[in-house]
Amino acid sequence: MHTPHSNGANTQAKTSPAHPTPSRIAFLGGFPPRLCGIATFTHDLCEAVAHAAPATMCFAGAVNDQAKAYPYPPRVRFELAQQDLHSYRSAADFLNFSNADALCIQHEFGIYGGPAGSHLLALLKEVRMPVITTLHTILSQPDANQRLVMDELIGRSDRLVVMAAKGRDILRETYAAPADKIAIIPHGIPDMPLRDSESYKAQFGVAGRAVLLTFGLLGPGKGIEHAIQALPAIVARHPNVVYLILGATHPHLVATEGESYRLSLKRLAEDLGVKAHVIFHKDFVSLDDLKEFIGATDVYVTPYLNEAQITSGTLAYVFGAGKAVVSTPYWHAQEILKDGCGTLVPFRDPPAIAEGVCQFLDNPEVLRETQIRAHAIGRDWIWPAVAKCYLDCFEDACSEHRAAPRAAFADWTLASRPNDLPMQKLDHVLRMSDGTGIFQHATFTVPNFHEGYSIDDNARAFILCILLDQVGAQPKEDQQLDRIATSYLAFLTAAFNPDTNRFRNFMSHGRQWLEDSGSEDSHGRALWALGTGAGRSRNTGQQKLSRALFDGGLPIVESFSSPRAWTFALLGVHEYLRRFPDQPEVLAARTALTTKLIDLWHGFATTDWPWFELSVTYDNARLCQALILSGRHMPHPEALDIGLTALRWLVALQTTPEDHFRPIGSDGFYHKNGKRANYDQQPVEAQAMVSASLEAFTATGDDLWSREAKRAFEWFLGRNDRGQALYDSSSGGCRDGLHHDRLSENQGAESTLAFHLALAEMKAADHALTAPTGLI
């Protein structure tokens, strides 16, 4: 192997005696017909290993980034949905039950769900076979989430495959990865003969012309505009030059921006007078067609803008096929093109690109020598050679894994696995929403226009959208979250009355406000939603607007008399401080509102009535939740103790002898020394108990609280006084209440949102069980 340029100077982590080839090898990543570089790589590696070891069964798992299934070939034996945490555990079950001897994972942060792709860790915690992880992206300056995920990924992988020595260096220096885990194996390439480019050109209508090529999925990070800006200078010296830009726009970019980047490149070429010298081919071409395009190339140009790109499959393909390359100095290019094997030019420097290209076109002998040298080096990169390196890596990993299996599996059993939860089906939320906001009520499953809208429900709906964006909605709904979140936030914005600094609550179907100011509770709930938008939203516009409205509506809350208004506003304060932890006015409000709740407790709580008021009414667990949050974050030990004490009493009060959740009924509530109302039971009470219990679990680490959250959530699913599910899986809605003799048949916004908010929080908690501690 050619040491300086093979990327394989250390193709195995360490030398060891020969070991039996695994009989069943699984590969996980994207897979064609999905259009992305990882999918192509997973396919090519799987096929190359299968060809190199015909007695080995090679099969693949595909990560889906869309709701509609891809028509995968038979090689794909299982699939998982990118944003569905449960599907990662199901994939782990499949791999374990199929007795795979090794699992080869293709890793890049963007192809797995959860913060920084952390859903993958749920699978890694459960698989029993050795894991060989190919790292397509290695960040020298990861953010907090990326660092946590990488540390866990390194710990749970038996081998880490990198494609360049720079990748090994970053793993050692940034992540302290063990040297004996790291294998350097080059990016595989198809085997192409070294032939004169002229023999390929006629089929593309460029016979006799000097051909420049850039290929791959298009996006702004490719820097193609700088190559086009270099063309006038190149054309001045070589009028017969033509620049082929080959590749589809990245599907995710098309979904958000359409073809704006490609169109901007076309306009640029026209403005510079080189339109006749640029050919765009926007299809994602087959491997056979790609070989023909590469064959026709004289000089390959990679004007990429990100220095930290550790791997470029397109660069490997073209260089290994024996083509001269002019490239910006991203890490992979630096490593491949050193020692005169190509030309490196500064980032964003069209004159340097022009000069680099012309140096080759001006000197045919230099061009030919460079091509011959590149092709010779590329013989170590063809897929049969790369497959052999991977097989050696698999064999060593399997041998060491058998000798010393990872201890992590000892306490990870099916019994300890997080909850199986329903799918987040948002059909009814969408049905209840229009361009104004979400309707309050429904008759059966039909929106009731007569009752109009409320800020309470739009606040809840906005919070739901933010949470779903974090935990991952189902793909088909994910595309609509931003749209409906915008409507809900627009409603909150319109509800704010700057003359009074108060929020209105009720609006008619005709978009007429029915009051000048809403209740104190509705004002507090609006602040809760806006604090969530300010503290969590990834949409910059929504974040800024939420913050501005929150800042306008917060000061008046200290004059309120409603404990729940204080509570809801305090929950919003804690959300706001997630992103803006040093705002004096908001910190002061947190102290003031926490003190109000503590004083309320001291005014009413006794040994036999450890509560904040003389009545237990509605959204009861929220008072406990708010103080637990203050106790944990301020920190404030008394607030934490009061919150937990009150929540324990409320749990005991709302747990039946049959061990299910029975919330205080709204048909009379529960007054001290009186008889408690058992009906009508409301979904918001179950949701509040889920939230407070999960917060108590986070604060204490006591499994008691995760069990209480589960008990309260199962009330929605039929573990209740009537043994009937309030959640309607056919509509995606939730019934409005549980009566002594029946369930309500109406599915309004409050109840439906209560279920989906509880489900989102349960999913987030499940993810926390598999994600690294500290993941945001």
Tab-separated table of C-alpha atoms in Angstrom, residues 107-469:
chain	number	residue	atom	x	y	z
A	107	HIS	CA	-22.001	7.583	11.343
A	108	GLU	CA	-22.693	11.191	10.548
A	109	PHE	CA	-24.608	13.441	12.958
A	110	GLY	CA	-27.318	14.384	10.474
A	111	ILE	CA	-28.660	10.952	9.594
A	112	TYR	CA	-29.814	9.810	13.050
A	113	GLY	CA	-32.562	11.354	15.169
A	114	GLY	CA	-32.398	13.136	18.498
A	115	PRO	CA	-30.042	15.918	19.583
A	116	ALA	CA	-26.739	15.369	17.747
A	117	GLY	CA	-28.027	12.016	16.446
A	118	SER	CA	-28.338	10.612	19.961
A	119	HIS	CA	-31.164	8.178	19.081
A	120	LEU	CA	-28.461	5.869	17.714
A	121	LEU	CA	-27.253	5.312	21.270
A	122	ALA	CA	-30.523	3.538	22.121
A	123	LEU	CA	-29.592	0.897	19.559
A	124	LEU	CA	-25.972	0.698	20.674
A	125	LYS	CA	-26.967	0.123	24.282
A	126	GLU	CA	-28.897	-3.003	23.345
A	127	VAL	CA	-27.001	-4.774	20.575
A	128	ARG	CA	-24.888	-7.709	21.684
A	129	MET	CA	-22.536	-8.050	18.737
A	130	PRO	CA	-19.292	-6.088	18.228
A	131	VAL	CA	-19.771	-2.672	16.660
A	132	ILE	CA	-17.481	-1.227	14.021
A	133	THR	CA	-18.287	2.447	13.434
A	134	THR	CA	-17.134	4.293	10.324
A	135	LEU	CA	-16.912	7.996	11.135
A	136	HIS	CA	-17.717	10.150	8.120
A	137	THR	CA	-17.562	13.386	10.150
A	138	ILE	CA	-15.143	14.030	13.022
A	139	LEU	CA	-15.419	17.451	14.622
A	140	SER	CA	-12.408	19.000	16.298
A	141	GLN	CA	-14.677	21.564	17.989
A	142	PRO	CA	-17.953	19.765	18.786
A	143	ASP	CA	-20.754	21.471	20.650
A	144	ALA	CA	-21.833	20.077	24.014
A	145	ASN	CA	-24.349	17.599	22.599
A	146	GLN	CA	-22.022	16.404	19.854
A	147	ARG	CA	-19.264	15.826	22.386
A	148	LEU	CA	-21.511	13.783	24.661
A	149	VAL	CA	-22.737	11.643	21.768
A	150	MET	CA	-19.223	11.110	20.384
A	151	ASP	CA	-17.881	10.067	23.786
A	152	GLU	CA	-20.673	7.524	24.123
A	153	LEU	CA	-20.235	6.328	20.541
A	154	ILE	CA	-16.505	5.825	21.049
A	155	GLY	CA	-17.119	3.922	24.267
A	156	ARG	CA	-19.671	1.594	22.709
A	157	SER	CA	-17.744	0.845	19.506
A	158	ASP	CA	-15.230	-1.968	19.310
A	159	ARG	CA	-13.516	-0.337	16.338
A	160	LEU	CA	-13.557	3.188	14.918
A	161	VAL	CA	-12.822	3.453	11.215
A	162	VAL	CA	-11.553	6.769	9.868
A	163	MET	CA	-10.582	7.527	6.283
A	164	ALA	CA	-7.696	9.890	6.906
A	165	ALA	CA	-4.834	10.234	9.356
A	166	LYS	CA	-6.273	13.596	10.406
A	167	GLY	CA	-9.349	11.772	11.652
A	168	ARG	CA	-7.213	9.522	13.824
A	169	ASP	CA	-5.400	12.571	15.212
A	170	ILE	CA	-8.656	14.308	16.148
A	171	LEU	CA	-9.989	11.171	17.844
A	172	ARG	CA	-6.827	10.926	19.918
A	173	GLU	CA	-6.369	14.621	20.701
A	174	THR	CA	-9.968	15.815	21.113
A	175	TYR	CA	-11.750	12.704	22.376
A	176	ALA	CA	-8.878	10.675	23.908
A	177	ALA	CA	-10.036	7.625	21.942
A	178	PRO	CA	-7.884	4.537	22.572
A	179	ALA	CA	-5.312	4.110	19.798
A	180	ASP	CA	-5.978	0.376	19.537
A	181	LYS	CA	-9.630	1.067	18.613
A	182	ILE	CA	-8.798	3.208	15.589
A	183	ALA	CA	-8.344	1.829	12.083
A	184	ILE	CA	-7.514	3.987	9.063
A	185	ILE	CA	-9.181	2.591	5.946
A	186	PRO	CA	-9.514	4.724	2.809
A	187	HIS	CA	-12.820	5.636	1.203
A	188	GLY	CA	-13.581	2.909	-1.326
A	189	ILE	CA	-13.804	3.727	-5.028
A	190	PRO	CA	-14.828	1.899	-8.194
A	191	ASP	CA	-11.993	0.460	-10.294
A	192	MET	CA	-11.561	2.550	-13.453
A	193	PRO	CA	-8.877	2.141	-16.125
A	194	LEU	CA	-6.579	5.057	-16.891
A	195	ARG	CA	-7.720	6.158	-20.347
A	196	ASP	CA	-7.460	9.361	-22.330
A	197	SER	CA	-10.400	11.624	-21.505
A	198	GLU	CA	-11.087	12.359	-25.164
A	199	SER	CA	-12.552	8.893	-25.683
A	200	TYR	CA	-15.418	9.710	-23.270
A	201	LYS	CA	-16.308	13.232	-24.384
A	202	ALA	CA	-18.276	12.764	-27.583
A	203	GLN	CA	-21.307	11.236	-25.789
A	204	PHE	CA	-21.687	14.459	-23.791
A	205	GLY	CA	-21.227	16.764	-26.761
A	206	VAL	CA	-17.910	18.155	-25.493
A	207	ALA	CA	-15.466	16.451	-27.872
A	208	GLY	CA	-12.309	18.496	-28.307
A	209	ARG	CA	-13.001	20.679	-25.268
A	210	ALA	CA	-11.141	20.872	-21.957
A	211	VAL	CA	-13.543	19.536	-19.323
A	212	LEU	CA	-13.702	20.660	-15.696
A	213	LEU	CA	-15.984	18.722	-13.347
A	214	THR	CA	-17.562	19.141	-9.928
A	215	PHE	CA	-20.053	16.498	-8.797
A	216	GLY	CA	-22.106	15.597	-5.743
A	217	LEU	CA	-25.263	16.842	-4.051
A	218	LEU	CA	-25.459	20.615	-4.493
A	219	GLY	CA	-25.609	23.038	-1.602
A	220	PRO	CA	-24.092	26.385	-0.573
A	221	GLY	CA	-21.255	24.692	1.313
A	222	LYS	CA	-19.840	23.377	-1.958
A	223	GLY	CA	-18.538	26.838	-2.954
A	224	ILE	CA	-19.307	26.313	-6.634
A	225	GLU	CA	-19.911	30.033	-7.081
A	226	HIS	CA	-16.174	30.596	-6.590
A	227	ALA	CA	-15.330	28.146	-9.359
A	228	ILE	CA	-17.777	29.912	-11.698
A	229	GLN	CA	-16.212	33.251	-10.777
A	230	ALA	CA	-12.850	31.775	-11.838
A	231	LEU	CA	-14.169	30.830	-15.296
A	232	PRO	CA	-13.693	34.187	-17.098
A	233	ALA	CA	-9.946	34.048	-16.420
A	234	ILE	CA	-9.780	30.380	-17.440
A	235	VAL	CA	-11.787	30.972	-20.634
A	236	ALA	CA	-9.514	33.872	-21.563
A	237	ARG	CA	-6.591	31.431	-21.756
A	238	HIS	CA	-8.530	28.340	-22.853
A	239	PRO	CA	-11.634	29.344	-24.824
A	240	ASN	CA	-12.626	25.716	-25.362
A	241	VAL	CA	-13.083	24.971	-21.650
A	242	VAL	CA	-16.413	23.703	-20.322
A	243	TYR	CA	-17.382	23.270	-16.662
A	244	LEU	CA	-19.728	20.360	-15.870
A	245	ILE	CA	-21.650	20.715	-12.605
A	246	LEU	CA	-23.097	17.306	-11.972
A	247	GLY	CA	-25.550	16.378	-9.243
A	248	ALA	CA	-28.990	16.933	-7.774
A	249	THR	CA	-29.616	19.588	-5.152
A	250	HIS	CA	-29.619	18.039	-1.687
A	251	PRO	CA	-33.199	16.826	-0.987
A	252	HIS	CA	-33.326	18.575	2.406
A	253	LEU	CA	-32.287	21.849	0.760
A	254	VAL	CA	-34.946	21.414	-1.923
A	255	ALA	CA	-37.552	20.944	0.814
A	256	THR	CA	-36.680	24.255	2.476
A	257	GLU	CA	-35.296	26.475	-0.286
A	258	GLY	CA	-36.174	24.770	-3.545
A	259	GLU	CA	-33.610	25.194	-6.313
A	260	SER	CA	-32.542	28.696	-5.261
A	261	TYR	CA	-28.854	27.765	-4.995
A	262	ARG	CA	-28.711	26.186	-8.445
A	263	LEU	CA	-30.591	29.132	-9.948
A	264	SER	CA	-28.168	31.567	-8.309
A	265	LEU	CA	-25.275	29.702	-9.941
A	266	LYS	CA	-26.936	29.900	-13.335
A	267	ARG	CA	-27.543	33.637	-12.934
A	268	LEU	CA	-23.927	34.106	-11.908
A	269	ALA	CA	-22.643	32.301	-15.001
A	270	GLU	CA	-24.863	34.445	-17.185
A	271	ASP	CA	-23.818	37.677	-15.478
A	272	LEU	CA	-20.133	36.790	-15.941
A	273	GLY	CA	-20.605	35.980	-19.618
A	274	VAL	CA	-19.621	32.318	-19.249
A	275	LYS	CA	-23.085	30.755	-19.565
A	276	ALA	CA	-21.961	28.878	-22.717
A	277	HIS	CA	-19.095	27.354	-20.747
A	278	VAL	CA	-21.183	25.872	-17.915
A	279	ILE	CA	-23.333	22.747	-18.176
A	280	PHE	CA	-25.626	21.770	-15.302
A	281	HIS	CA	-26.755	18.151	-15.034
A	282	LYS	CA	-29.144	18.006	-12.085
A	283	ASP	CA	-29.900	14.304	-11.892
A	284	PHE	CA	-28.464	11.926	-9.321
A	285	VAL	CA	-26.617	9.657	-11.770
A	286	SER	CA	-25.976	5.927	-11.581
A	287	LEU	CA	-22.480	4.602	-10.893
A	288	ASP	CA	-22.046	3.558	-14.536
A	289	ASP	CA	-23.017	7.041	-15.751
A	290	LEU	CA	-20.779	8.635	-13.136
A	291	LYS	CA	-17.809	6.679	-14.434
A	292	GLU	CA	-18.467	8.078	-17.903
A	293	PHE	CA	-18.566	11.656	-16.595
A	294	ILE	CA	-15.366	11.102	-14.600
A	295	GLY	CA	-13.746	9.549	-17.646
A	296	ALA	CA	-14.463	12.686	-19.676
A	297	THR	CA	-12.853	14.949	-17.077
A	298	ASP	CA	-9.516	16.681	-17.482
A	299	VAL	CA	-9.429	18.636	-14.215
A	300	TYR	CA	-11.641	18.056	-11.175
A	301	VAL	CA	-12.495	21.090	-9.032
A	302	THR	CA	-13.583	20.949	-5.388
A	303	PRO	CA	-14.033	24.523	-4.131
A	304	TYR	CA	-15.567	23.408	-0.824
A	305	LEU	CA	-15.787	25.953	1.996
A	306	ASN	CA	-15.455	23.872	5.155
A	307	GLU	CA	-11.877	23.147	6.198
A	308	ALA	CA	-13.054	20.556	8.726
A	309	GLN	CA	-14.371	18.164	6.049
A	310	ILE	CA	-12.585	14.977	6.992
A	311	THR	CA	-13.922	12.821	4.168
A	312	SER	CA	-14.921	13.476	0.572
A	313	GLY	CA	-16.126	10.499	-1.395
A	314	THR	CA	-16.269	12.544	-4.591
A	315	LEU	CA	-12.617	13.549	-4.205
A	316	ALA	CA	-11.605	9.959	-3.596
A	317	TYR	CA	-13.572	8.753	-6.645
A	318	VAL	CA	-12.035	11.223	-9.066
A	319	PHE	CA	-8.483	11.202	-7.755
A	320	GLY	CA	-8.416	7.401	-7.658
A	321	ALA	CA	-9.665	7.322	-11.250
A	322	GLY	CA	-6.514	9.239	-12.238
A	323	LYS	CA	-7.673	12.840	-12.558
A	324	ALA	CA	-5.844	16.056	-11.777
A	325	VAL	CA	-7.508	17.940	-8.936
A	326	VAL	CA	-7.675	21.601	-7.977
A	327	SER	CA	-9.136	21.911	-4.490
A	328	THR	CA	-9.519	24.146	-1.486
A	329	PRO	CA	-7.507	22.856	1.488
A	330	TYR	CA	-10.107	21.022	3.510
A	331	TRP	CA	-8.566	18.267	5.586
A	332	HIS	CA	-9.172	15.319	3.271
A	333	ALA	CA	-7.853	17.264	0.281
A	334	GLN	CA	-4.726	18.305	2.190
A	335	GLU	CA	-3.954	14.689	2.902
A	336	ILE	CA	-4.620	13.317	-0.577
A	337	LEU	CA	-3.093	16.091	-2.688
A	338	LYS	CA	0.180	16.537	-0.838
A	339	ASP	CA	3.543	15.876	-2.473
A	340	GLY	CA	2.519	17.288	-5.835
A	341	CYS	CA	-0.430	14.979	-6.422
A	342	GLY	CA	-2.779	17.892	-7.070
A	343	THR	CA	-3.134	21.629	-6.487
A	344	LEU	CA	-4.441	23.264	-3.315
A	345	VAL	CA	-5.830	26.798	-3.463
A	346	PRO	CA	-7.120	29.112	-0.715
A	347	PHE	CA	-10.792	29.132	0.266
A	348	ARG	CA	-13.043	31.603	-1.573
A	349	ASP	CA	-10.288	32.626	-4.009
A	350	PRO	CA	-11.479	32.538	-7.657
A	351	PRO	CA	-8.167	33.881	-9.093
A	352	ALA	CA	-6.268	31.081	-7.346
A	353	ILE	CA	-8.728	28.500	-8.717
A	354	ALA	CA	-8.240	29.915	-12.217
A	355	GLU	CA	-4.469	29.786	-11.918
A	356	GLY	CA	-4.547	26.242	-10.538
A	357	VAL	CA	-6.709	25.002	-13.415
A	358	CYS	CA	-4.636	26.810	-16.047
A	359	GLN	CA	-1.403	25.351	-14.721
A	360	PHE	CA	-2.713	21.944	-15.744
A	361	LEU	CA	-4.337	23.045	-19.019
A	362	ASP	CA	-1.227	25.061	-19.994
A	363	ASN	CA	1.049	22.054	-19.419
A	364	PRO	CA	-0.332	18.794	-20.873
A	365	GLU	CA	2.742	16.872	-19.695
A	366	VAL	CA	2.259	18.005	-16.092
A	367	LEU	CA	-1.436	17.124	-16.397
A	368	ARG	CA	-0.620	13.633	-17.651
A	369	GLU	CA	2.041	12.975	-15.017
A	370	THR	CA	-0.367	14.038	-12.272
A	371	GLN	CA	-3.057	11.739	-13.656
A	372	ILE	CA	-0.706	8.752	-13.762
A	373	ARG	CA	0.483	9.365	-10.202
A	374	ALA	CA	-3.063	9.697	-8.880
A	375	HIS	CA	-4.243	6.536	-10.619
A	376	ALA	CA	-1.344	4.522	-9.171
A	377	ILE	CA	-2.135	5.672	-5.639
A	378	GLY	CA	-5.825	4.937	-6.148
A	379	ARG	CA	-5.209	1.218	-6.714
A	380	ASP	CA	-5.122	0.806	-2.920
A	381	TRP	CA	-8.536	2.441	-2.660
A	382	ILE	CA	-10.604	0.270	-4.980
A	383	TRP	CA	-13.430	-1.536	-3.253
A	384	PRO	CA	-11.882	-5.051	-3.255
A	385	ALA	CA	-8.838	-3.713	-1.376
A	386	VAL	CA	-10.982	-1.692	1.027
A	387	ALA	CA	-13.296	-4.651	1.653
A	388	LYS	CA	-10.284	-6.753	2.669
A	389	CYS	CA	-9.259	-4.085	5.199
A	390	TYR	CA	-12.778	-4.022	6.638
A	391	LEU	CA	-12.889	-7.807	6.896
A	392	ASP	CA	-9.617	-7.786	8.822
A	393	CYS	CA	-11.107	-5.130	11.112
A	394	PHE	CA	-14.314	-7.164	11.611
A	395	GLU	CA	-12.353	-10.299	12.426
A	396	ASP	CA	-10.193	-8.583	15.038
A	397	ALA	CA	-13.190	-6.865	16.631
A	398	CYS	CA	-15.127	-10.130	16.854
A	399	SER	CA	-12.189	-11.953	18.404
A	400	GLU	CA	-11.639	-9.325	21.069
A	401	HIS	CA	-15.369	-8.992	21.725
A	402	ARG	CA	-15.661	-12.741	22.413
A	403	ALA	CA	-12.705	-12.553	24.772
A	404	ALA	CA	-13.954	-9.507	26.680
A	405	PRO	CA	-17.623	-8.636	25.999
A	406	ARG	CA	-18.708	-5.160	27.006
A	407	ALA	CA	-19.947	-4.984	30.583
A	408	ALA	CA	-22.605	-2.478	29.604
A	409	PHE	CA	-25.024	-5.269	28.660
A	410	ALA	CA	-25.053	-6.815	32.109
A	411	ASP	CA	-27.775	-4.542	33.501
A	412	TRP	CA	-29.579	-3.779	30.231
A	413	THR	CA	-32.494	-6.164	29.902
A	414	LEU	CA	-35.887	-6.098	28.289
A	415	ALA	CA	-37.367	-5.490	31.755
A	416	SER	CA	-35.297	-2.317	32.215
A	417	ARG	CA	-36.037	-0.976	28.749
A	418	PRO	CA	-37.890	2.370	28.557
A	419	ASN	CA	-41.621	2.382	27.903
A	420	ASP	CA	-43.207	1.431	24.623
A	421	LEU	CA	-45.267	4.491	23.768
A	422	PRO	CA	-47.916	5.218	21.135
A	423	MET	CA	-46.980	6.925	17.906
A	424	GLN	CA	-47.388	10.695	17.967
A	425	LYS	CA	-50.351	10.982	15.625
A	426	LEU	CA	-51.168	14.665	15.100
A	427	ASP	CA	-54.113	14.260	12.719
A	428	HIS	CA	-56.634	15.714	15.157
A	429	VAL	CA	-54.379	18.603	16.187
A	430	LEU	CA	-54.105	19.515	12.511
A	431	ARG	CA	-57.846	19.023	12.003
A	432	MET	CA	-58.598	21.398	14.866
A	433	SER	CA	-56.268	24.101	13.517
A	434	ASP	CA	-56.638	26.722	10.826
A	435	GLY	CA	-54.712	29.805	9.792
A	436	THR	CA	-55.861	31.677	12.914
A	437	GLY	CA	-54.986	29.075	15.535
A	438	ILE	CA	-56.516	26.034	17.179
A	439	PHE	CA	-60.239	25.858	17.958
A	440	GLN	CA	-61.229	25.375	21.603
A	441	HIS	CA	-63.846	22.708	21.295
A	442	ALA	CA	-65.046	19.874	19.112
A	443	THR	CA	-68.339	18.077	18.668
A	444	PHE	CA	-67.208	14.503	18.564
A	445	THR	CA	-64.154	14.910	16.287
A	446	VAL	CA	-65.436	17.940	14.349
A	447	PRO	CA	-64.150	21.431	15.260
A	448	ASN	CA	-66.817	23.579	16.898
A	449	PHE	CA	-66.552	26.939	15.146
A	450	HIS	CA	-69.179	28.523	17.406
A	451	GLU	CA	-66.876	28.436	20.454
A	452	GLY	CA	-63.959	30.045	18.602
A	453	TYR	CA	-60.418	30.162	19.940
A	454	SER	CA	-58.631	30.717	23.250
A	455	ILE	CA	-55.145	31.785	24.180
A	456	ASP	CA	-54.984	28.874	26.649
A	457	ASP	CA	-55.200	26.283	23.900
A	458	ASN	CA	-52.977	28.152	21.461
A	459	ALA	CA	-50.352	28.450	24.183
A	460	ARG	CA	-50.539	24.697	24.801
A	461	ALA	CA	-50.363	24.013	21.077
A	462	PHE	CA	-47.295	26.225	20.638
A	463	ILE	CA	-45.523	24.403	23.480
A	464	LEU	CA	-46.379	21.095	21.826
A	465	CYS	CA	-44.802	22.163	18.538
A	466	ILE	CA	-41.597	23.194	20.296
A	467	LEU	CA	-41.366	19.905	22.213
A	468	LEU	CA	-42.071	17.821	19.127
A	469	ASP	CA	-39.362	19.642	17.229
